[in-house]
Coordinates of C-alpha atoms in Angstrom, one line a residue:
M187 CA 7.1 42.0 -14.4
R188 CA 10.2 41.8 -16.5
L189 CA 12.4 42.0 -13.6
A190 CA 10.5 39.3 -11.8
L191 CA 10.9 37.0 -14.8
A192 CA 14.6 37.8 -15.2
V193 CA 15.5 37.2 -11.5
L194 CA 13.1 34.7 -9.9
L195 CA 11.6 32.6 -12.6
A196 CA 14.7 30.5 -13.5
I197 CA 14.6 27.9 -10.7
A198 CA 14.2 25.0 -13.4
A199 CA 16.4 26.7 -15.8
V200 CA 19.5 26.1 -13.6
A201 CA 18.3 23.1 -11.6
A202 CA 19.2 19.8 -13.2
P203 CA 22.8 19.4 -14.2
A204 CA 23.2 20.6 -17.9
C205 CA 26.3 18.5 -18.4
D206 CA 28.7 16.2 -16.6
D207 CA 30.9 17.6 -13.8
G208 CA 34.0 17.8 -16.1
D209 CA 34.7 20.3 -18.8
P210 CA 31.7 22.3 -20.1
P211 CA 30.3 21.5 -23.6
R212 CA 31.3 23.5 -26.6
A213 CA 29.3 26.8 -26.4
P214 CA 27.1 28.1 -29.1
D215 CA 28.8 30.3 -31.7
A216 CA 26.9 33.3 -30.5
A217 CA 27.8 32.6 -27.0
R218 CA 31.5 32.2 -27.9
S219 CA 31.6 35.7 -29.4
A220 CA 29.6 37.3 -26.6
T221 CA 31.5 39.4 -24.0
A222 CA 31.4 38.6 -20.3
A223 CA 28.9 41.3 -20.1
A224 CA 26.4 39.5 -22.2
P225 CA 22.9 40.8 -21.8
V226 CA 20.4 39.0 -19.4
A227 CA 17.4 37.3 -20.9
D228 CA 14.2 39.2 -20.4
S229 CA 12.2 35.7 -20.1
N230 CA 12.6 32.0 -20.4
V231 CA 9.2 30.8 -19.7
F232 CA 6.9 31.7 -22.6
A233 CA 6.4 29.8 -25.8
R234 CA 8.7 32.1 -27.7
D235 CA 11.6 31.2 -25.5
Y236 CA 11.6 27.5 -26.4
V237 CA 13.7 26.0 -29.1
G238 CA 13.4 22.3 -28.7
P239 CA 15.8 19.4 -27.8
A240 CA 17.4 19.2 -31.4
R241 CA 18.7 22.8 -30.9
C242 CA 20.3 21.9 -27.4
G243 CA 21.7 18.9 -29.2
D244 CA 23.8 21.2 -31.5
C245 CA 26.1 21.8 -28.6
H246 CA 25.3 19.4 -26.0
A247 CA 25.7 16.2 -28.2
D248 CA 26.4 13.7 -25.5
Q249 CA 23.4 14.7 -23.4
Y250 CA 21.2 14.7 -26.3
A251 CA 22.3 11.3 -27.3
R252 CA 21.7 10.0 -23.9
W253 CA 18.2 11.7 -23.8
Q254 CA 17.3 10.0 -27.1
R255 CA 17.6 6.6 -25.4
S256 CA 15.9 7.6 -22.2
L257 CA 12.6 6.9 -20.6
H258 CA 11.9 10.7 -20.3
R259 CA 11.9 11.0 -24.0
T260 CA 9.2 8.3 -24.1
M261 CA 7.0 9.6 -21.3
N262 CA 4.6 10.8 -24.0
A263 CA 5.0 9.9 -27.8
R264 CA 2.7 10.6 -30.8
A265 CA 1.1 7.2 -31.9
D266 CA 2.4 7.7 -35.4
E267 CA 6.0 7.9 -34.3
P268 CA 7.9 4.8 -35.5
G269 CA 8.1 2.2 -32.7
A270 CA 6.1 4.3 -30.2
V271 CA 3.3 1.8 -29.8
I272 CA 4.3 -1.5 -28.0
G273 CA 0.8 -2.9 -27.3
D274 CA -0.8 -5.6 -29.3
F275 CA -3.1 -3.9 -32.0
D276 CA -2.9 -6.8 -34.3
D277 CA -6.7 -7.4 -34.3
A278 CA -6.5 -8.5 -30.6
T279 CA -9.6 -8.9 -28.4
L280 CA -10.1 -8.9 -24.6
A281 CA -13.1 -10.4 -23.2
Y282 CA -13.9 -8.5 -20.0
R283 CA -16.9 -8.5 -17.8
G284 CA -19.1 -9.8 -20.4
R285 CA -18.1 -7.6 -23.2
D286 CA -15.2 -7.3 -25.7
A287 CA -12.5 -4.6 -26.1
R288 CA -10.8 -4.8 -29.5
F289 CA -7.4 -3.4 -30.6
T290 CA -6.6 -3.0 -34.3
R291 CA -4.5 -1.1 -36.7
D292 CA -5.0 -0.1 -40.3
A293 CA -3.8 2.5 -42.8
R294 CA -5.0 5.3 -40.5
G295 CA -3.1 4.1 -37.5
F296 CA -4.1 2.2 -34.2
A297 CA -7.7 2.1 -32.7
M298 CA -9.4 0.7 -29.7
T299 CA -13.0 -0.3 -29.9
L300 CA -15.1 -0.2 -26.7
A301 CA -18.8 -1.5 -26.8
G302 CA -19.0 -0.5 -30.6
T303 CA -17.4 2.9 -30.4
T304 CA -14.1 3.2 -31.9
Y305 CA -11.4 5.5 -30.7
R306 CA -8.3 6.5 -32.7
V307 CA -5.1 6.3 -30.7
T308 CA -3.2 9.6 -30.7
R309 CA -0.7 9.3 -28.2
T310 CA 1.1 6.9 -25.8
I311 CA 1.9 7.4 -22.1
G312 CA 4.9 5.6 -20.8
R313 CA 6.7 2.6 -22.4
R314 CA 8.8 0.2 -20.4
G315 CA 6.8 -0.6 -17.3
L316 CA 3.4 0.2 -18.6
Q317 CA 1.9 1.9 -21.7
E318 CA -1.3 3.8 -21.6
Y319 CA -3.1 5.3 -24.6
V320 CA -4.8 8.6 -25.5
G321 CA -7.4 8.8 -28.3
V322 CA -10.2 10.6 -29.9
R323 CA -13.7 9.3 -30.8
D324 CA -13.4 8.1 -34.5
G325 CA -15.1 10.3 -36.9
D326 CA -15.7 13.4 -34.5
P327 CA -13.3 16.1 -35.6
T328 CA -14.2 18.2 -32.5
A329 CA -13.6 15.4 -30.1
T330 CA -11.3 16.0 -27.0
E331 CA -8.3 13.7 -26.6
V332 CA -9.1 11.4 -23.6
R333 CA -7.2 8.8 -21.5
L334 CA -8.5 5.4 -22.8
P335 CA -9.4 2.7 -20.1
F336 CA -7.1 -0.1 -21.3
G337 CA -3.3 -0.2 -21.0
W338 CA -0.7 -2.7 -22.3
W339 CA 1.3 -4.2 -19.5
P340 CA 4.6 -5.6 -20.6
R341 CA 5.5 -7.8 -17.6
L342 CA 2.1 -9.4 -17.5
G343 CA 1.9 -9.6 -21.4
G344 CA -1.4 -8.3 -22.1
W345 CA -4.2 -5.7 -22.0
F346 CA -5.6 -4.7 -18.7
P347 CA -8.3 -2.2 -17.6
Q348 CA -7.2 0.6 -15.5
P349 CA -8.1 -0.7 -11.9
Y350 CA -5.3 -3.3 -12.4
Y351 CA -2.4 -0.9 -12.7
D352 CA -4.0 2.4 -11.3
P353 CA -4.7 1.7 -7.5
W354 CA -6.5 5.1 -7.2
L355 CA -9.6 3.6 -9.0
G356 CA -10.1 1.3 -6.2
D357 CA -13.0 -1.2 -6.5
E358 CA -13.2 -2.7 -10.0
A359 CA -16.9 -3.1 -9.7
R360 CA -17.4 0.5 -9.7
F361 CA -15.4 1.0 -12.7
D362 CA -17.0 0.8 -16.2
A363 CA -14.3 0.1 -18.8
F364 CA -16.8 0.5 -21.6
A365 CA -18.4 3.8 -20.7
P366 CA -17.4 6.7 -22.9
P367 CA -14.0 7.8 -21.6
A368 CA -14.6 11.2 -20.0
E369 CA -11.2 12.2 -18.6
P370 CA -9.5 14.9 -20.9
W371 CA -5.9 13.9 -21.4
A372 CA -4.6 17.5 -21.1
T373 CA -6.0 17.9 -17.4
R374 CA -3.5 15.9 -15.9
C375 CA -1.1 13.6 -18.1
P376 CA 1.0 16.3 -19.8
W377 CA 1.7 18.0 -16.5
C378 CA 4.4 15.4 -15.9
H379 CA 4.7 13.6 -19.2
S380 CA 5.2 16.4 -21.9
T381 CA 7.2 19.6 -22.2
Y382 CA 5.3 23.0 -22.6
P383 CA 6.1 26.5 -21.7
F384 CA 6.7 26.9 -18.0
A385 CA 4.3 29.9 -18.0
Q386 CA 1.5 27.4 -18.3
R387 CA 2.6 25.7 -15.1
V388 CA 2.7 28.9 -13.3
A389 CA -0.8 29.9 -14.5
R390 CA -2.1 26.6 -13.7
F391 CA -0.6 26.7 -10.2
D392 CA -2.2 30.0 -9.6
A393 CA -5.6 28.9 -10.9
L394 CA -5.7 25.4 -9.0
G395 CA -2.8 25.4 -6.5
V396 CA -1.4 22.2 -8.2
G397 CA 2.3 21.7 -8.0
H398 CA 5.2 21.3 -5.6
G399 CA 8.1 22.4 -8.0
P400 CA 9.3 25.8 -9.0
E401 CA 5.8 26.9 -10.1
S402 CA 4.8 26.8 -6.4
R403 CA 7.7 29.3 -5.6
A404 CA 7.3 31.8 -8.5
P405 CA 6.6 35.2 -7.2
L406 CA 4.4 35.8 -10.3
Q407 CA 0.8 35.6 -11.2
L408 CA -0.2 34.8 -14.8
A409 CA -3.8 35.1 -16.2
G410 CA -5.3 32.3 -18.0
G411 CA -4.8 29.2 -15.8
S412 CA -7.3 26.5 -16.3
D413 CA -7.8 22.8 -15.3
R414 CA -5.8 21.7 -18.5
L415 CA -2.7 22.6 -20.3
D416 CA -2.6 24.0 -23.9
V417 CA -1.4 20.9 -25.8
S418 CA -1.1 23.0 -28.9
Q419 CA 1.9 24.7 -27.2
Q420 CA 3.8 21.6 -26.3
V421 CA 7.6 21.8 -27.1
T422 CA 7.8 18.0 -27.2
T423 CA 5.7 15.0 -26.3
G424 CA 7.8 13.5 -23.5
I425 CA 10.2 15.2 -21.2
S426 CA 13.0 16.9 -23.0
C427 CA 15.6 19.5 -22.1
E428 CA 13.6 22.6 -21.5
S429 CA 11.4 20.8 -19.0
C430 CA 14.2 21.1 -16.7
H431 CA 16.2 24.0 -17.9
L432 CA 13.2 26.3 -19.4
G433 CA 13.3 28.1 -22.6
G434 CA 16.8 27.8 -24.3
R435 CA 16.4 30.7 -26.8
A436 CA 18.3 33.2 -24.7
H437 CA 20.9 30.6 -23.8
A438 CA 21.4 29.6 -27.4
T439 CA 22.2 33.2 -28.5
G440 CA 24.4 34.0 -25.5
A441 CA 22.1 35.9 -23.3
G442 CA 21.3 33.2 -20.7
P443 CA 20.8 31.3 -18.6
I444 CA 19.0 33.4 -16.0
R445 CA 20.2 33.0 -12.4
F446 CA 18.1 32.1 -9.5
T447 CA 19.7 34.7 -7.2
P448 CA 17.6 34.4 -4.1
L449 CA 19.3 31.2 -3.1
G450 CA 22.4 33.1 -2.8
T451 CA 24.5 31.5 -5.7
A452 CA 25.8 33.2 -8.7
K453 CA 27.3 30.6 -11.0
F454 CA 25.5 27.8 -12.9
A455 CA 28.2 25.3 -11.9
D456 CA 27.3 26.2 -8.1
E457 CA 23.6 26.2 -8.8
R458 CA 23.5 22.6 -10.3
R459 CA 25.2 21.4 -7.2
D460 CA 22.5 22.8 -4.8
A461 CA 20.2 20.3 -3.6
R462 CA 17.3 22.8 -3.2
I463 CA 17.4 24.0 -6.8
V464 CA 18.0 20.4 -8.2
N465 CA 15.3 18.8 -6.3
A466 CA 12.8 21.4 -6.8
T467 CA 13.1 20.7 -10.5
C468 CA 12.5 17.1 -10.2
A469 CA 9.6 17.9 -7.9
Q470 CA 7.8 19.4 -10.9
C471 CA 6.8 15.7 -11.8
H472 CA 7.9 13.5 -9.0
S473 CA 5.5 14.7 -6.4
G474 CA 2.3 12.8 -7.0
P475 CA -0.2 11.8 -4.2
S476 CA 0.2 8.7 -2.4
P477 CA -1.0 6.8 0.6
R478 CA 1.6 7.1 3.3
L479 CA 2.9 5.3 6.4
V480 CA 2.6 7.1 9.7
D481 CA 6.0 8.6 9.1
G482 CA 5.0 10.1 5.8
T483 CA 6.6 7.6 3.5
A484 CA 4.8 7.3 0.3
L485 CA 3.6 3.9 -0.9
R486 CA 3.2 4.5 -4.5
N487 CA 5.6 5.9 -7.1
S488 CA 5.9 9.3 -8.4
S489 CA 6.2 10.9 -4.9
E490 CA 10.0 10.6 -4.7
A491 CA 10.8 14.4 -4.6
L492 CA 8.3 14.8 -1.8
D493 CA 9.9 12.0 0.1
L494 CA 13.5 13.2 -0.4
A495 CA 12.6 16.6 0.9
A496 CA 11.1 15.2 4.1
S497 CA 14.4 13.3 4.7
P498 CA 17.0 14.5 7.0
C499 CA 19.7 14.3 4.3
T500 CA 19.5 17.9 3.3
T501 CA 22.4 17.8 0.9
A502 CA 21.1 14.8 -1.1
R503 CA 20.4 15.6 -4.7
C504 CA 18.3 13.4 -7.2
T505 CA 21.2 13.6 -9.5
D506 CA 23.6 12.0 -7.0
C507 CA 21.9 8.7 -8.1
H508 CA 20.0 9.4 -11.3
D509 CA 21.2 10.8 -14.6
P510 CA 18.4 13.1 -15.6
H511 CA 19.5 12.9 -19.4
A512 CA 19.6 9.2 -19.4
G513 CA 16.4 9.1 -17.4
D514 CA 17.0 5.4 -16.6
A515 CA 17.4 4.2 -20.1
Q516 CA 14.3 2.6 -21.5
G517 CA 15.5 -0.8 -22.9
P518 CA 13.0 -3.1 -24.7
A519 CA 9.7 -4.3 -23.5
L520 CA 10.1 -7.3 -21.2
P521 CA 9.7 -10.8 -22.8
D522 CA 9.6 -12.4 -19.5
R523 CA 7.2 -11.2 -16.8
A524 CA 9.0 -13.2 -14.2
A525 CA 11.9 -10.9 -14.5
P526 CA 11.1 -7.2 -13.7
A527 CA 13.2 -4.3 -15.2
D528 CA 15.6 -3.0 -12.6
N529 CA 18.9 -1.2 -13.1
G530 CA 19.3 -1.4 -9.3
A531 CA 22.9 -2.4 -9.3
Q532 CA 24.1 0.8 -11.0
L533 CA 21.9 3.1 -9.1
A534 CA 23.0 1.5 -5.9
A535 CA 26.6 2.1 -6.7
R536 CA 26.0 5.7 -7.2
A537 CA 23.8 6.1 -4.2
I538 CA 26.3 4.5 -1.8
A539 CA 29.0 6.7 -3.2
A540 CA 26.8 9.6 -2.3
C541 CA 26.0 8.3 1.1
T542 CA 29.8 7.9 2.0
R543 CA 30.6 11.4 0.6
C544 CA 29.1 12.6 4.1
H545 CA 29.4 9.4 6.0
D546 CA 32.9 9.0 5.0
R547 CA 33.9 6.6 7.9
L548 CA 31.4 4.1 6.4
A549 CA 33.4 3.9 3.1
D550 CA 35.6 1.4 5.2
P551 CA 34.1 -2.1 4.7
D552 CA 34.8 -3.3 8.3
T553 CA 33.3 -0.1 9.7
A554 CA 30.3 -0.4 7.5
R555 CA 29.9 -4.1 8.4
A556 CA 29.8 -3.2 12.1
H557 CA 27.4 -0.4 11.6
A558 CA 25.0 -2.8 9.9
G559 CA 25.0 -5.3 12.7
G560 CA 27.5 -7.7 11.0
H561 CA 25.7 -7.7 7.6
G562 CA 28.1 -7.5 4.7
P563 CA 27.4 -5.1 1.7
A564 CA 26.1 -8.3 -0.2
V565 CA 23.5 -8.7 2.4
A566 CA 22.4 -5.1 3.4
S567 CA 23.7 -2.1 2.1
C568 CA 23.0 1.6 3.2
L569 CA 20.0 1.5 0.8
D570 CA 18.5 -1.8 2.2
C571 CA 18.4 -0.2 5.7
H572 CA 17.7 3.3 5.0
M573 CA 15.7 3.2 1.6
P574 CA 14.0 -0.2 1.6
R575 CA 11.8 -1.3 -1.2
V576 CA 8.3 -0.4 0.1
V577 CA 7.1 1.6 -2.9
M578 CA 4.8 0.1 -5.6
G579 CA 6.1 1.1 -8.9
L580 CA 4.7 0.1 -12.4
D581 CA 5.9 -3.4 -12.4
H582 CA 8.2 -4.0 -9.5
M583 CA 8.7 -2.5 -5.9
I584 CA 11.1 0.4 -5.9
R585 CA 13.1 1.9 -3.0
T586 CA 11.5 4.8 -0.9
H587 CA 13.2 8.1 -1.3
R588 CA 12.5 9.1 2.2
I589 CA 15.8 8.3 3.9
S590 CA 15.1 7.1 7.3
S591 CA 16.3 4.9 10.2
P592 CA 15.2 1.2 10.6
T593 CA 14.9 2.3 14.4
D594 CA 11.8 4.5 13.7
A595 CA 9.5 3.5 16.6
R596 CA 6.5 5.0 14.7
I597 CA 6.8 2.5 11.8
L598 CA 7.6 -0.4 14.2
G599 CA 4.7 0.4 16.4
D600 CA 2.3 0.5 13.5
A601 CA 3.5 -2.9 12.2
G602 CA 4.5 -1.0 9.0
P603 CA 6.9 -2.1 6.4
N604 CA 10.3 -1.9 7.9
A605 CA 13.8 -2.6 6.5
C606 CA 14.6 -5.6 8.8
N607 CA 11.4 -7.5 8.4
A608 CA 11.5 -7.0 4.6
C609 CA 14.1 -9.7 4.9
H610 CA 13.3 -11.4 8.2
L611 CA 9.8 -12.1 7.2
D612 CA 9.5 -15.1 9.6
Q613 CA 10.3 -12.8 12.4
S614 CA 8.1 -10.5 14.3
V615 CA 8.3 -6.8 14.5
A616 CA 8.8 -7.1 18.3
W617 CA 11.8 -9.2 17.4
T618 CA 13.1 -6.4 15.3
A619 CA 12.4 -3.8 17.9
R620 CA 14.3 -6.0 20.6
S621 CA 17.2 -6.5 18.2
L622 CA 17.4 -2.8 17.7
S623 CA 16.8 -1.8 21.2
V624 CA 13.7 0.3 20.3
P625 CA 11.1 0.8 23.0
L626 CA 7.8 0.0 21.3
P627 CA 4.9 2.4 21.9
R628 CA 1.6 0.9 23.1
T629 CA -0.4 -0.3 20.2
A630 CA -3.4 -2.3 19.2
R631 CA -1.6 -4.0 16.5
D632 CA -0.2 -7.6 16.9
L633 CA 3.6 -7.0 16.9
D634 CA 4.4 -10.7 17.9
A635 CA 3.2 -12.6 14.9
P636 CA 5.7 -13.1 12.0
A637 CA 5.7 -9.8 10.2
G638 CA 5.2 -11.5 6.5
E639 CA 2.1 -13.3 7.7
T640 CA 0.9 -10.1 9.4
W641 CA 1.3 -7.9 6.3
L642 CA -0.3 -10.5 3.8
A643 CA -3.4 -10.3 6.0
D644 CA -3.2 -6.5 6.7
A645 CA -6.2 -4.3 5.8
R646 CA -4.1 -2.0 4.1
P647 CA -3.8 -3.2 0.5
A648 CA -0.4 -1.6 -0.1
L649 CA 1.0 -3.8 2.8
R650 CA -0.4 -7.0 1.1
V651 CA 1.3 -6.0 -2.2
F652 CA 4.5 -5.2 -0.3
A653 CA 4.5 -8.5 1.5
A654 CA 4.0 -10.5 -1.7
A655 CA 7.0 -8.8 -3.3
A656 CA 9.1 -9.2 -0.3
Y657 CA 8.4 -12.9 -0.2
A658 CA 9.3 -13.2 -3.9
R659 CA 12.8 -12.0 -2.9
R660 CA 12.9 -14.7 -0.3
P661 CA 11.9 -17.9 -2.0
A662 CA 13.1 -19.9 1.1
L663 CA 10.8 -18.4 3.4
A664 CA 7.9 -18.0 0.8
R665 CA 7.4 -21.9 0.6
A666 CA 5.9 -22.0 3.9
E667 CA 3.5 -19.2 3.0
L668 CA 2.4 -20.2 -0.4
P669 CA -1.3 -20.7 0.7
A670 CA -1.4 -17.2 2.2
L671 CA 0.3 -15.8 -0.8
A672 CA -2.2 -17.5 -3.0
R673 CA -5.0 -15.9 -1.3
G674 CA -4.0 -12.6 -3.0
L675 CA -5.0 -14.2 -6.4
T676 CA -8.7 -13.7 -5.4
D677 CA -8.3 -10.5 -3.6
S678 CA -11.1 -8.0 -3.9
L679 CA -8.8 -5.4 -5.4
A680 CA -7.7 -6.0 -8.9
Y681 CA -4.3 -4.5 -8.5
V682 CA -3.6 -6.7 -5.4
R683 CA -4.4 -9.7 -7.6
A684 CA -2.2 -8.5 -10.4
W685 CA 0.8 -7.8 -8.1
T686 CA 0.3 -11.1 -6.4
L687 CA 0.6 -12.9 -9.6
L688 CA 3.8 -10.9 -10.5
S689 CA 5.3 -12.1 -7.2
L690 CA 4.3 -15.7 -7.7
D691 CA 5.7 -15.6 -11.3
A692 CA 9.0 -14.4 -9.8
L693 CA 9.0 -17.4 -7.3
A694 CA 8.2 -19.8 -10.0
G695 CA 10.9 -18.2 -12.4
K696 CA 8.2 -18.3 -15.2
P697 CA 4.9 -17.0 -16.1
L698 CA 2.1 -18.8 -14.5
D699 CA -1.2 -19.8 -16.0
Y700 CA -3.8 -17.7 -14.1
D701 CA -6.0 -14.8 -15.3
V702 CA -6.4 -12.1 -12.7
R703 CA -9.0 -10.5 -14.7
A704 CA -11.2 -13.5 -14.1
P705 CA -10.4 -14.5 -10.4
S706 CA -11.3 -18.1 -9.4
A707 CA -10.7 -20.0 -6.2
A708 CA -10.5 -23.1 -7.9
A709 CA -8.0 -21.8 -10.5
A710 CA -5.9 -20.3 -7.7
Q711 CA -5.9 -23.6 -5.9
R712 CA -4.7 -25.4 -9.0
L713 CA -2.0 -22.9 -9.4
L714 CA -0.9 -23.4 -5.7
Q715 CA -0.7 -27.2 -6.2
Q716 CA 1.8 -26.4 -9.3
L717 CA 3.9 -24.2 -7.0
Q718 CA 4.0 -26.8 -4.1

């Protein structure tokens, strides 16, 4: 058992880069005095092996400083941490489906009152794109922490019940926001939003078969797995150093890190450049379920690692584009819902540099332009064609991480979201296929109508959301489709209404006066007249 831990349970310990590719950080005092034959640690997965991010920061000061500003740090937070709560708890009231939800604060902290029952907020989930809350029933010392049914959506500037931002809940009519919350927070949320001993992840995988990261590869069975995590053993709320690098006790004293030798590498510097190891670590969290297109592309966020794993680019690493320590730095809550948060320019520059590392001939601008059918980089980059924005994030569409070709006949034949028609909304999928010389399979779908119109009326709600967001990026084409776009404001699904409003806000350049929580055909018509 000890040998298995020492040799095989270190996938995440060496996966994400511990530091930049330059000079290594100053080693701990104990490590500096250790000989080259320093002992190998016996484990790095149990609670006793974890030391917390502050200890890591003693030596890795730059990474620690970037992490402090990152979204990873705020994936979870204690509600009593200064500045953790961004929702309006200043005696705010939301009238919803004939009842009121009330959000207050007092000397004891933050509270959410639903149908006369008060829940004390104990934790936050997320920060920039959306903030949800965890709480316990007030006055019940034995109450289980539960996920509360209303979240604060910064870009829409208000409180919303879960079906507006959680598409898995489906039909709003079947969701009772005022029923006693029954989902224990620890059954799901901390799996990706907190740091805890990796042994719990292994045990939970053994019990439930849940997980696509290193826990699914560990040749070790641990007793005690259950449907929830032991929150009392949390190392940190939020994602910190040891979520990726595993317990740092041995490393801090000169005995680690442990190597993942079955992959054939021996040095940490080599392992952190190995896409299999890096991406497996990110897959601990970025492997959520999602509806998918016919080629397997996910349509909702948090499935990025699975999408990348299904790509032909086997050497692409998550860290080629993303700094795991900065975690796409959080920034303030958005004051203007018409302008979504997006650090796309910086990510695009890193991504294109990664693309041309292998496809070096495309680093030449003229060659790249010819490859892209005459489109210059300002019109269509590698990402626009091979990683289009088809994935529903928290408050804006994000790029798919399933690197693919715009000539995929499966997507075109299914009238699915494709890179070309995401811009050429007024053209048909058949036009795209002809332009790319792609023979289309026989299909029952209409491939001759303008793609944008087809998607706005598609039975698949994810495509209606995608189309509205695509039109928001093409205002000249959107003007002619405003009546079809406005139909989304009265869609039967709450999240489609919300995302339609976000798209119309972006077209208008300002927040529009329409309450998607109380859909009205007359109000939608008045808004349409304002836009026209």
